[in-house]
Amino acid sequence: MRLKTYTVNNITEAMPMIKRDLGSEALILNTKKVKKGGLFGFFQKEKLEVIAAIETRATEKTESREKPQQQPQKPVEEKVTSELIDELKNIKQFMMQSIDDKSLPESLASLNRRLVKQDIDAGIRSDLMAKLLLETGRNPECTEQQIEELARQEIIRLIEGHQQSRSSKDPDFICFIGPTGVGKTTTIAKIAADYMLREGKKVGLITSDTYRIAAVEQLKTYAGILDIPIKVVESSADLNEAMEDLAECEIILMDTAGRNYQQKQYIEELELLLPENNKVQINLVLSLTSKYEDMKKIIDNFQTIKMDQLLLTKKDETSSSGAILNLVHDYSIPIRYIANGQNVPDDILAVTPELIADFVLGDDDNG
Ligand SMILES: Nc1nc2c(ncn2[C@@H]2O[C@H](COP(=O)(O)OP(=O)(O)OP(=O)(O)O)[C@@H](O)[C@H]2O)c(=O)[nH]1
Ligand SMILES: [Mg+2]
């Protein structure tokens, strides 16, 4: 790694110098304010010290080793790769600590403040700011609109990298699980309507929520409105029977009782009920009004159940959308739908990377 330190008036001034000396792949490791000049401590000027670095290539590293022929090639390559990964991790850590509002030019600082308001994770913000700093360094004339568009493209790229579908074919049995009151039943009604009206599919419903007295009636009401069959099950034996009864249906949506999934015993109960079948798709429903740490705890608890998709609800009840991007980044579980209101069947959006980017940058019209 090559390091170079610059003392400048502001970060924008440092960018062309870094690019000239270290190239456009260079990273900013640290920035700090320093006092320079003056006499006996008086009349000093405040300057910015910027440390930038460029990683030397893995191949160059291998070649420059003293006796490469004495070690088999593969272990050497593996060692170099793991050293590089460690170094990059250190650099990232460094950047996360050093990039803050004060070290950013105003155009980026205001964007950063907006992302903080959206509760976007500090690591994601630092990565984004580092990329935007380099871009704006290449092109100091960047307008705020252009910076916004660059940020949007970067966010879309991040989402695309993390949102690969986990199942290769369309499911024919989708099970909805999640904490109490997040909107599982309402969302199932919206999705059932979507399959029927938009895709013209024959839909069937199953519910295992015999826990709450009104729960079965709630789903039965939707089944009645949509004129589709519904079965109530209490055990996995019942479930097999219900699936046979609904064999005519092209897609079956199954509702489950809301449980406090921060407690593992409820996950074990669910495991006993769900069919062991690769065609079953499991959707975890979470509300965006929950605390991010609580969402994480629930997902972490679901280690034993293969989760295929996330479904997020109550977007209309919160003004911060950062959790959506944090989830994409931290778990790479595809997010298929976002529900944004109580109206069945209208208040649901099919998720695209562009939609999430609009949400986190705060320029959506979708509630
Ligand atoms: N604002 C808003 N309310 C929603 C949304 N989705 C569902 N709700 C409301 O949330 C409440 C609970 O919805 P349900 O569908 O019964 O939630 P559930 O997860 O099935 O609840 P349990 O089965 O009791 O665990 C209802 O008042 C819904 O109208 C949404 O996207 N936005
Ligand atoms: Mg319910």
Tab-separated table of N, CA, C and O and ligand atoms in Angstrom, residues 179-186 190 209 212 218 256 258 313-314 316-317 339-342, ligand 1:
chain	number	residue	atom	x	y	z
A	179	PRO	N	-43.889	-11.498	13.509
A	179	PRO	CA	-44.345	-11.099	14.840
A	179	PRO	C	-45.820	-10.676	14.845
A	179	PRO	O	-46.421	-10.506	13.785
A	180	THR	N	-46.355	-10.441	16.036
A	180	THR	CA	-47.782	-10.104	16.172
A	180	THR	C	-48.094	-8.752	15.528
A	180	THR	O	-47.306	-7.803	15.644
A	181	GLY	N	-49.210	-8.720	14.857
A	181	GLY	CA	-49.769	-7.450	14.382
A	181	GLY	C	-49.004	-6.693	13.308
A	181	GLY	O	-49.262	-5.518	13.069
A	182	VAL	N	-48.058	-7.344	12.638
A	182	VAL	CA	-47.266	-6.609	11.641
A	182	VAL	C	-48.027	-6.414	10.319
A	182	VAL	O	-47.627	-5.611	9.475
A	183	GLY	N	-49.105	-7.200	10.141
A	183	GLY	CA	-49.891	-7.063	8.910
A	183	GLY	C	-49.830	-8.288	8.014
A	183	GLY	O	-50.028	-8.183	6.803
A	184	LYS	N	-49.591	-9.450	8.591
A	184	LYS	CA	-49.496	-10.686	7.781
A	184	LYS	C	-50.808	-10.956	7.044
A	184	LYS	O	-50.816	-11.142	5.827
A	185	THR	N	-51.904	-10.983	7.816
A	185	THR	CA	-53.195	-11.364	7.218
A	185	THR	C	-53.624	-10.349	6.150
A	185	THR	O	-54.033	-10.728	5.049
A	186	THR	N	-53.483	-9.077	6.468
A	186	THR	CA	-53.860	-8.022	5.510
A	186	THR	C	-53.026	-8.136	4.235
A	186	THR	O	-53.544	-8.012	3.120
A	190	LYS	N	-53.923	-8.834	0.164
A	190	LYS	CA	-53.463	-7.977	-0.945
A	190	LYS	C	-52.771	-8.827	-2.011
A	190	LYS	O	-52.992	-8.656	-3.218
A	209	ASP	N	-53.777	-19.941	12.099
A	209	ASP	CA	-53.934	-19.044	13.240
A	209	ASP	C	-55.257	-19.291	13.933
A	209	ASP	O	-56.246	-18.597	13.711
A	212	ARG	N	-55.880	-16.676	17.895
A	212	ARG	CA	-56.752	-15.531	18.177
A	212	ARG	C	-58.158	-15.865	17.684
A	212	ARG	O	-58.311	-16.363	16.553
A	218	GLN	N	-61.191	-13.243	10.127
A	218	GLN	CA	-60.553	-12.152	9.361
A	218	GLN	C	-60.147	-12.641	7.966
A	218	GLN	O	-60.475	-12.021	6.955
A	256	THR	N	-50.168	-17.559	9.300
A	256	THR	CA	-49.816	-18.194	10.582
A	256	THR	C	-50.078	-17.200	11.716
A	256	THR	O	-50.189	-15.991	11.467
A	258	GLY	N	-49.383	-14.685	14.657
A	258	GLY	CA	-48.271	-13.815	15.037
A	258	GLY	C	-47.703	-14.269	16.368
A	258	GLY	O	-48.450	-14.601	17.284
A	313	THR	N	-43.908	-4.016	6.035
A	313	THR	CA	-45.213	-3.351	6.076
A	313	THR	C	-45.120	-2.001	6.787
A	313	THR	O	-44.094	-1.663	7.373
A	314	LYS	N	-46.229	-1.264	6.716
A	314	LYS	CA	-46.415	-0.004	7.459
A	314	LYS	C	-45.401	1.069	7.072
A	314	LYS	O	-45.016	1.895	7.900
A	316	ASP	N	-46.067	3.503	5.406
A	316	ASP	CA	-46.778	4.779	5.545
A	316	ASP	C	-46.744	5.320	6.967
A	316	ASP	O	-47.019	6.498	7.185
A	317	GLU	N	-46.390	4.481	7.931
A	317	GLU	CA	-46.420	4.941	9.321
A	317	GLU	C	-45.058	5.385	9.835
A	317	GLU	O	-44.894	5.645	11.023
A	339	ALA	N	-45.598	-2.976	2.001
A	339	ALA	CA	-46.989	-2.534	2.158
A	339	ALA	C	-46.987	-1.122	2.722
A	339	ALA	O	-46.201	-0.802	3.616
A	340	ASN	N	-47.869	-0.293	2.180
A	340	ASN	CA	-47.854	1.116	2.604
A	340	ASN	C	-49.258	1.648	2.925
A	340	ASN	O	-49.602	2.751	2.540
A	341	GLY	N	-50.045	0.823	3.634
A	341	GLY	CA	-51.351	1.305	4.064
A	341	GLY	C	-52.295	0.153	4.363
A	341	GLY	O	-51.969	-1.014	4.120
A	342	GLN	N	-53.471	0.507	4.880
A	342	GLN	CA	-54.421	-0.523	5.321
A	342	GLN	C	-55.363	-0.998	4.220
A	342	GLN	O	-56.078	-1.978	4.402
B	1	LIG	N1	-50.691	1.731	8.283
B	1	LIG	C1	-50.638	0.452	7.907
B	1	LIG	N2	-51.349	-0.465	8.570
B	1	LIG	C2	-51.276	-1.748	8.175
B	1	LIG	C3	-50.468	-2.156	7.078
B	1	LIG	N3	-50.599	-3.495	6.942
B	1	LIG	C4	-51.468	-3.888	7.911
B	1	LIG	N4	-51.879	-2.846	8.657
B	1	LIG	C5	-52.791	-2.812	9.797
B	1	LIG	O1	-52.176	-3.466	10.899
B	1	LIG	C6	-53.166	-4.076	11.725
B	1	LIG	C7	-52.796	-5.555	11.908
B	1	LIG	O2	-52.911	-6.220	10.658
B	1	LIG	P1	-53.047	-7.803	10.515
B	1	LIG	O3	-53.053	-8.111	9.083
B	1	LIG	O4	-54.184	-8.298	11.330
B	1	LIG	O5	-51.677	-8.216	11.201
B	1	LIG	P2	-51.194	-9.714	11.529
B	1	LIG	O6	-49.720	-9.723	11.399
B	1	LIG	O7	-51.949	-10.680	10.727
B	1	LIG	O8	-51.594	-9.795	13.069
B	1	LIG	P3	-51.632	-11.132	13.966
B	1	LIG	O9	-52.223	-12.200	13.131
B	1	LIG	O10	-52.482	-10.762	15.139
B	1	LIG	O11	-50.230	-11.411	14.367
B	1	LIG	C8	-54.484	-3.874	11.007
B	1	LIG	O12	-55.120	-2.752	11.565
B	1	LIG	C9	-54.082	-3.567	9.559
B	1	LIG	O13	-55.025	-2.790	8.879
B	1	LIG	C10	-49.711	-1.152	6.394
B	1	LIG	O14	-48.953	-1.394	5.443
B	1	LIG	N5	-49.832	0.137	6.851
